[in-house]
PDB file of C-alpha atoms in Angstrom:
ATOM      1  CA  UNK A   1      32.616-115.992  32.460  1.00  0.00           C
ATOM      2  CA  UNK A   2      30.938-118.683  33.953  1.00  0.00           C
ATOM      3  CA  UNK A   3      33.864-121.555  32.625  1.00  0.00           C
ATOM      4  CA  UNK A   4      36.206-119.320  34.511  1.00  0.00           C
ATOM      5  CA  UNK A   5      34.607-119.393  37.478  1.00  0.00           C
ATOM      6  CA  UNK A   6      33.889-123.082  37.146  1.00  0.00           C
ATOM      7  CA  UNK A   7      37.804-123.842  36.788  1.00  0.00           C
ATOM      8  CA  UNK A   8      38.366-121.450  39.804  1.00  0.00           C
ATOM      9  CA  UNK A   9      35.568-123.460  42.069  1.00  0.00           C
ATOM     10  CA  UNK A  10      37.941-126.572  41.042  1.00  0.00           C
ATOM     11  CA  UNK A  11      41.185-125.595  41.508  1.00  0.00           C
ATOM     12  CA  UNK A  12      40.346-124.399  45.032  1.00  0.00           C
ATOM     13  CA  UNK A  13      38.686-127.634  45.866  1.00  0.00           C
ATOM     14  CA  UNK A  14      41.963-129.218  44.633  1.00  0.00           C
ATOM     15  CA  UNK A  15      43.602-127.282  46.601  1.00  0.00           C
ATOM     16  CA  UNK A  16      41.429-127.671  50.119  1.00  0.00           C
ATOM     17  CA  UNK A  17      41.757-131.474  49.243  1.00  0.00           C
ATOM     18  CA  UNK A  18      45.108-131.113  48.842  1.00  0.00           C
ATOM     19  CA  UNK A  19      45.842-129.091  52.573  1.00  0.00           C
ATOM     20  CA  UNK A  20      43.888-131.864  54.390  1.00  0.00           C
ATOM     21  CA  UNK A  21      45.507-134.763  52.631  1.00  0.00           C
ATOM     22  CA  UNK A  22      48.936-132.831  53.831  1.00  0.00           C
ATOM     23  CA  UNK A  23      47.695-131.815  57.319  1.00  0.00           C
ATOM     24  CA  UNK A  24      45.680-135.278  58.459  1.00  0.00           C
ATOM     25  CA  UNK A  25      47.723-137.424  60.395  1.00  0.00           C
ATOM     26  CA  UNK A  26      48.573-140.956  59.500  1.00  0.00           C
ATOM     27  CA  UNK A  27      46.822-143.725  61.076  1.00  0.00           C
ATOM     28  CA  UNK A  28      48.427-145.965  63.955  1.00  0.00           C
ATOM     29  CA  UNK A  29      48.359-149.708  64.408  1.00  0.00           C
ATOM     30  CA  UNK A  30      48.641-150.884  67.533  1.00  0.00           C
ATOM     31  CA  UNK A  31      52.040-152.687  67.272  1.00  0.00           C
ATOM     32  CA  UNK A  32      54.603-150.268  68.170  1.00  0.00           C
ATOM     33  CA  UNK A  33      53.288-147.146  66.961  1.00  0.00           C
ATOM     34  CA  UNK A  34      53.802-148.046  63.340  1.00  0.00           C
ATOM     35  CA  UNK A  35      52.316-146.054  60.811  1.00  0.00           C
ATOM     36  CA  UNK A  36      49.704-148.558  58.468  1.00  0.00           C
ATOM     37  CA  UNK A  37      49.061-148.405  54.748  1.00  0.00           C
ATOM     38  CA  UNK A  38      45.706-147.371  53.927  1.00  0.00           C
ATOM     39  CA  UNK A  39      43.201-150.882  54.181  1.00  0.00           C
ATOM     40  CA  UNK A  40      46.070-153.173  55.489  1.00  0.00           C
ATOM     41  CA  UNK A  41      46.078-153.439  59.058  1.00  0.00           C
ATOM     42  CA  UNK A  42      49.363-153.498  60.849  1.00  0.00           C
ATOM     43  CA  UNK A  43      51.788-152.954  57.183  1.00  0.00           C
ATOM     44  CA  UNK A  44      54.220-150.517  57.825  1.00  0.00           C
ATOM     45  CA  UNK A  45      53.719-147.186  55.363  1.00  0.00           C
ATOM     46  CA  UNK A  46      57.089-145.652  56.568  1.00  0.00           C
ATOM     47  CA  UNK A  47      60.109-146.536  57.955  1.00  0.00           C
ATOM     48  CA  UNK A  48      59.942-146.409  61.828  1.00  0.00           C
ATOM     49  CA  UNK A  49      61.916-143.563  63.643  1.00  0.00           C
ATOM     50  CA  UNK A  50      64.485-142.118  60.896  1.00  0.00           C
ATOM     51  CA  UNK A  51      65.365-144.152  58.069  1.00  0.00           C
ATOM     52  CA  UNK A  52      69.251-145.307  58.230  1.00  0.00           C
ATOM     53  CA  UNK A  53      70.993-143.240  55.575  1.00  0.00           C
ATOM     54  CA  UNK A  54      74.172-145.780  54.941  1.00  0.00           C
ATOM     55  CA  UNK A  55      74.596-149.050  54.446  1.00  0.00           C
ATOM     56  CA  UNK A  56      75.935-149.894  57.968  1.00  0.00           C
ATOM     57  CA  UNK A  57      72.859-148.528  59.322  1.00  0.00           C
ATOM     58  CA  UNK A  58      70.747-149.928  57.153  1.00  0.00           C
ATOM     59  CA  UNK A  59      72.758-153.457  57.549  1.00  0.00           C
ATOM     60  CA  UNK A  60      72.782-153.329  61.561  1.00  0.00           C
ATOM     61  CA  UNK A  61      68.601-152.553  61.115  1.00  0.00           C
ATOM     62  CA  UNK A  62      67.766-155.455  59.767  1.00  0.00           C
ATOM     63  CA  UNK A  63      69.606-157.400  61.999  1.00  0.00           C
ATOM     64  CA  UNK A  64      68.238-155.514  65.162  1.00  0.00           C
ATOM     65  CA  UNK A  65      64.771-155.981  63.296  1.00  0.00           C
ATOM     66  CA  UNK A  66      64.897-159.540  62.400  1.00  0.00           C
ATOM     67  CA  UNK A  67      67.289-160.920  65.771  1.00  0.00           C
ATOM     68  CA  UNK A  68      64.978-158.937  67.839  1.00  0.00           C
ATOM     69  CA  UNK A  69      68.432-157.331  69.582  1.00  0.00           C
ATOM     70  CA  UNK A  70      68.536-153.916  70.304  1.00  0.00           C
ATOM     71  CA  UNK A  71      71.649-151.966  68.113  1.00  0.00           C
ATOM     72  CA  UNK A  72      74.103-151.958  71.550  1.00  0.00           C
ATOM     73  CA  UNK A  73      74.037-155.828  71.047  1.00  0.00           C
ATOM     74  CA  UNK A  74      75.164-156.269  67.758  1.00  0.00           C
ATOM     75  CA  UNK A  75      78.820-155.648  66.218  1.00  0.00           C
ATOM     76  CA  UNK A  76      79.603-154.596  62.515  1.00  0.00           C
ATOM     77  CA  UNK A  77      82.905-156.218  61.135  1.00  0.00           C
ATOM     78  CA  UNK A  78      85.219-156.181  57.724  1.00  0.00           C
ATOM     79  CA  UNK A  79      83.391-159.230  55.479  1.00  0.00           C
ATOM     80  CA  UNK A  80      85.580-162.468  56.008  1.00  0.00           C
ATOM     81  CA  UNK A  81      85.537-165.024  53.364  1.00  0.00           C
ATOM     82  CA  UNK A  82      83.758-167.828  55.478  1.00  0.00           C
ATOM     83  CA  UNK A  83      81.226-164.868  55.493  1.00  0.00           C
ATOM     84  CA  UNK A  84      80.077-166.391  51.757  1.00  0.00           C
ATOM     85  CA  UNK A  85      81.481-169.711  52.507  1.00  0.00           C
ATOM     86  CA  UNK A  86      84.871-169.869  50.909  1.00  0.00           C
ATOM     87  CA  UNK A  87      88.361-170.585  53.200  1.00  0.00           C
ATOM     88  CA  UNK A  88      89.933-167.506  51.285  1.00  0.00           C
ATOM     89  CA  UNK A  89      89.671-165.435  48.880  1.00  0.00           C
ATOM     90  CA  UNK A  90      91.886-167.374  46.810  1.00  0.00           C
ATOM     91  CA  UNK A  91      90.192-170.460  44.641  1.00  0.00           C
ATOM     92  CA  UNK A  92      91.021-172.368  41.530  1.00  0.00           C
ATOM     93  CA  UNK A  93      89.248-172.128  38.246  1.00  0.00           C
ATOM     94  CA  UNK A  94      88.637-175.533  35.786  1.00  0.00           C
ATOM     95  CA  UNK A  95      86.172-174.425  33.937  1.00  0.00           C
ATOM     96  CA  UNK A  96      87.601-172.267  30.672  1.00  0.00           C
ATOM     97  CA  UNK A  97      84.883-170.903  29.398  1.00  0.00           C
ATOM     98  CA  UNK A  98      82.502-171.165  31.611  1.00  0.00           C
ATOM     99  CA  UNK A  99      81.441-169.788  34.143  1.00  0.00           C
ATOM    100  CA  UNK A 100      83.012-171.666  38.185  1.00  0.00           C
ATOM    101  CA  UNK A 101      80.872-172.091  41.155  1.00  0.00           C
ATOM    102  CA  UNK A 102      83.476-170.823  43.854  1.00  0.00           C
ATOM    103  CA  UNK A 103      81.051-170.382  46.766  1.00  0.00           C
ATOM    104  CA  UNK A 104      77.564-171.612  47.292  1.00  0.00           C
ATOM    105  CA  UNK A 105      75.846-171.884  50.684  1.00  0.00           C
ATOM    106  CA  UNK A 106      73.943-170.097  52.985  1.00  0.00           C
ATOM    107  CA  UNK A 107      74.718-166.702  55.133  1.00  0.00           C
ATOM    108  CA  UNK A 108      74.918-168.315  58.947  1.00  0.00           C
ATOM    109  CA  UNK A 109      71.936-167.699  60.900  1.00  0.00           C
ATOM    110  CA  UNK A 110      72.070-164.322  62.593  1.00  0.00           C
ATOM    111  CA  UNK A 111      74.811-162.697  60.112  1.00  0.00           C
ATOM    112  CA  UNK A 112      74.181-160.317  58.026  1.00  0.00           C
ATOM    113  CA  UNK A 113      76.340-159.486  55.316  1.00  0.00           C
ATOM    114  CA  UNK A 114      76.932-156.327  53.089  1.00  0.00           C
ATOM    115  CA  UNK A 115      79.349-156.749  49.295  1.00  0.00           C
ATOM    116  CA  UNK A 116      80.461-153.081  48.285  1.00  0.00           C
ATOM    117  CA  UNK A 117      83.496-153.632  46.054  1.00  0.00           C
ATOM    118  CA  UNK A 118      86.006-155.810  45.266  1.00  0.00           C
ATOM    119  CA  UNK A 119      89.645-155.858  44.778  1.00  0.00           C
ATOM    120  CA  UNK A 120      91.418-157.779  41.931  1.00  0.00           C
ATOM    121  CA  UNK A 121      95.225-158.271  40.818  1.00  0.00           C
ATOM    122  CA  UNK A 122      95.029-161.536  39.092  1.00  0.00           C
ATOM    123  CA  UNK A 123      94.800-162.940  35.203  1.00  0.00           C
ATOM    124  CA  UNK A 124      92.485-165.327  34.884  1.00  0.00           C
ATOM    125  CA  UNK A 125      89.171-164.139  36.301  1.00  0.00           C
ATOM    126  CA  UNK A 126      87.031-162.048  34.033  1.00  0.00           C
ATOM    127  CA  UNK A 127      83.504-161.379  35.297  1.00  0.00           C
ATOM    128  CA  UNK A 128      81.816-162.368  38.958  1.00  0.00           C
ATOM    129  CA  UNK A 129      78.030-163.202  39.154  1.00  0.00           C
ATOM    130  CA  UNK A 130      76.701-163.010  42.750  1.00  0.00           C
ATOM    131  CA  UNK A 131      73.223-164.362  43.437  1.00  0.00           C
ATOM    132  CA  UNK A 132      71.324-163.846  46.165  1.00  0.00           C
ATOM    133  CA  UNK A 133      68.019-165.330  47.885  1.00  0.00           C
ATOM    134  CA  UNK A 134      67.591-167.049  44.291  1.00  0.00           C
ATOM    135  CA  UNK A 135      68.413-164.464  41.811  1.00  0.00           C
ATOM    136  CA  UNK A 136      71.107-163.083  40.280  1.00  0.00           C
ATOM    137  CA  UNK A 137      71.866-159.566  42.530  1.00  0.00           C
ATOM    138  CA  UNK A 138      75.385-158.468  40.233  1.00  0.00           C
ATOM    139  CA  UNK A 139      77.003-159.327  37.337  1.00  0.00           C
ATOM    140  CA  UNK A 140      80.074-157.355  36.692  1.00  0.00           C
ATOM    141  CA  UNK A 141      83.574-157.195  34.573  1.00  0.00           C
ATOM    142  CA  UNK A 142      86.692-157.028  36.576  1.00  0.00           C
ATOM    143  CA  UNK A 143      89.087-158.269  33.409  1.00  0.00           C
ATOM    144  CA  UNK A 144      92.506-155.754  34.365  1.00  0.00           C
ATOM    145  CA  UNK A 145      92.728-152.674  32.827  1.00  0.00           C
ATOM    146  CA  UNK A 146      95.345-152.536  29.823  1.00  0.00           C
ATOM    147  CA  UNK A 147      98.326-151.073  31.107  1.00  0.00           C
ATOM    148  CA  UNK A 148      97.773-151.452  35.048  1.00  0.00           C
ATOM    149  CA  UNK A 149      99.566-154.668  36.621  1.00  0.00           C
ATOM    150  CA  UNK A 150      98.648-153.262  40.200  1.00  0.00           C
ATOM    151  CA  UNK A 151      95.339-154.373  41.917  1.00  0.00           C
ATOM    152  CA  UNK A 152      92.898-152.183  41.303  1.00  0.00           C
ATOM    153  CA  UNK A 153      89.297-151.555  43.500  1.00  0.00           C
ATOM    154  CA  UNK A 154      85.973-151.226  41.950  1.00  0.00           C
ATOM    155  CA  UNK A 155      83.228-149.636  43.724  1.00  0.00           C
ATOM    156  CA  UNK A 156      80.201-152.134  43.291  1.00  0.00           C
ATOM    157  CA  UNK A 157      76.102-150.974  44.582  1.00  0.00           C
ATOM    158  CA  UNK A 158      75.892-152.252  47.565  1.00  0.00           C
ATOM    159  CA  UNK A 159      74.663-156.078  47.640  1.00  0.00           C
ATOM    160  CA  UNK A 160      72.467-157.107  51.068  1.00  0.00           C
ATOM    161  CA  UNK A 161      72.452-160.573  51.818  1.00  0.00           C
ATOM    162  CA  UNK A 162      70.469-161.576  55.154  1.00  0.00           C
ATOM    163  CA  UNK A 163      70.511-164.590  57.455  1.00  0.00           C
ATOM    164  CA  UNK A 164      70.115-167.909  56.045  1.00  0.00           C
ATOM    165  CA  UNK A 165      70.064-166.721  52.411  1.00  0.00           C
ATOM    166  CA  UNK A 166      71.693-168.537  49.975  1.00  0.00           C
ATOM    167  CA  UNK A 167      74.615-166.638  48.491  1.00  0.00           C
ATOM    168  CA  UNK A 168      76.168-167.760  45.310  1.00  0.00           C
ATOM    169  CA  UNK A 169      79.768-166.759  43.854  1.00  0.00           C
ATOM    170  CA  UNK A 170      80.472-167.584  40.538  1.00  0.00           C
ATOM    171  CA  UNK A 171      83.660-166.679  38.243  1.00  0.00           C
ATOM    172  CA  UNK A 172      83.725-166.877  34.521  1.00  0.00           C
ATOM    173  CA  UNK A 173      87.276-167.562  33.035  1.00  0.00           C
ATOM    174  CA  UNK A 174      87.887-167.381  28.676  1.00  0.00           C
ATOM    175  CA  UNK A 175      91.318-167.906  28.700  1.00  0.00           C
ATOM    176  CA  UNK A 176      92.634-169.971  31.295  1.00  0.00           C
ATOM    177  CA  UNK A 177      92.368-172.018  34.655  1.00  0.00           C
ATOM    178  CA  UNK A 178      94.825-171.684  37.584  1.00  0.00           C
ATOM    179  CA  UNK A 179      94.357-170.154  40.439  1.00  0.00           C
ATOM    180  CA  UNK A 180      93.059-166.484  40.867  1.00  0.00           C
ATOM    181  CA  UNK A 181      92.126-164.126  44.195  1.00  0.00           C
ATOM    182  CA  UNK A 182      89.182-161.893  44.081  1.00  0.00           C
ATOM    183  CA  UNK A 183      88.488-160.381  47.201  1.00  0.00           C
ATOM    184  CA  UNK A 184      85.212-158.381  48.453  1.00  0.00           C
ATOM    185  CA  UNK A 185      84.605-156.330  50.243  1.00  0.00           C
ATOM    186  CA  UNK A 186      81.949-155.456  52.688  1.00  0.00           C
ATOM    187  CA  UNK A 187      81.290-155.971  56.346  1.00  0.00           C
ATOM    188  CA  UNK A 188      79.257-158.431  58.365  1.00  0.00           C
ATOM    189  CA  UNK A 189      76.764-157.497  61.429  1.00  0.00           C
ATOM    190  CA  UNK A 190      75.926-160.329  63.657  1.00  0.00           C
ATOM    191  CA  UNK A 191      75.426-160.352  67.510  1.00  0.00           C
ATOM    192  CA  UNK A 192      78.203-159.465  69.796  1.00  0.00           C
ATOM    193  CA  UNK A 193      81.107-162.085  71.287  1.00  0.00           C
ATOM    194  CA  UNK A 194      80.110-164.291  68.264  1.00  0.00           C
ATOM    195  CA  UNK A 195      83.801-163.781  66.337  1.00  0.00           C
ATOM    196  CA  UNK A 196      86.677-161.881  66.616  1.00  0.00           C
ATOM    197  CA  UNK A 197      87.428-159.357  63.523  1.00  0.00           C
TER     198      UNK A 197
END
């Protein structure tokens, strides 16, 4: 009798605990009404206001965040290829097995760029290897599908890349050099009246 009541005297404490932990309100630093993280002063716990739920609006968030402009400032365009440094999509690759640097530099300050798929049609390309801020981000097949001489799209997690991060583009080639076309896809945010989509 008396372990029963015992386990009861717990779970309702666990329970009261519980209710206030649910019920207290989070604490407030004094920048911009952001909520803190228990013992660090002035680190956001949550997102502020209501989390973006896409990748445009999470895209044109961290630029507003970072550029300090407000959303009605900023534009959201289709990804370009000068975007991840390259003239077009098209590029030749020497190296047969091996993998071919096609694009290395950094995203131009205040651009912010999103990858979410790529189209292919060619021969010669195999795989693509994007890194990112320093570390490899994807590394995916887009060798043609047996039977299909058509491009085809594949649907890739979205990659972020923000201002002034390096962003490389590598393509690995078996087979055989020449020249190939891979295009991404994505879109760009960057602040309005900078260039024309």
């Amino acid at each position: 009798m008396a372990k029963n009541k015992t386990m009861w005297l717990i779970l309702g404490a666990l329970g009261i605990g519980g209710l206030i932990l649910l019920l207290r309100k989070p604490k407030v630093s004094a920048r911009a009404g952001v909520p803190t993280r228990a013992g660090v002063l002035g680190v956001p716990a949550v997102a502020p206001t209501v989390a973006p739920t896409t990748i445009q609006g999470k895209l044109i968030a961290i630029a507003s965040q970072q550029t300090g402009l407000p959303e009605s400032e900023l534009t959201v365009r289709s990804l370009l290829p000068l975007d991840v440094g390259l003239a077009t999509w098209s590029f030749n690759l020497t190296a047969v097995g091996g993998w071919n640097t096609v694009a290395a530099g950094n995203v131009a300050s205040d651009r912010f760029i999103a990858i979410t798929g790529v189209s292919y049609s060619g021969t010669v390309a195999e795989q693509i290897r994007i890194s990112a801020a320093s570390s490899t981000v994807a590394y995916f097949s887009i060798q043609h599908v047996p039977g299909i001489t058509t491009t085809h799209h594949m649907d890739i997690s979205p990659i972020i890349v923000q201002q002034n991060q390096p962003v490389i583009i590598e393509v690995y080639s078996s087979a055989a050099a020449g020249t190939d076309e891979v295009i991404l896809e994505g879109m760009t945010v960057e602040p309005r009246g900078r260039l024309l989509a």
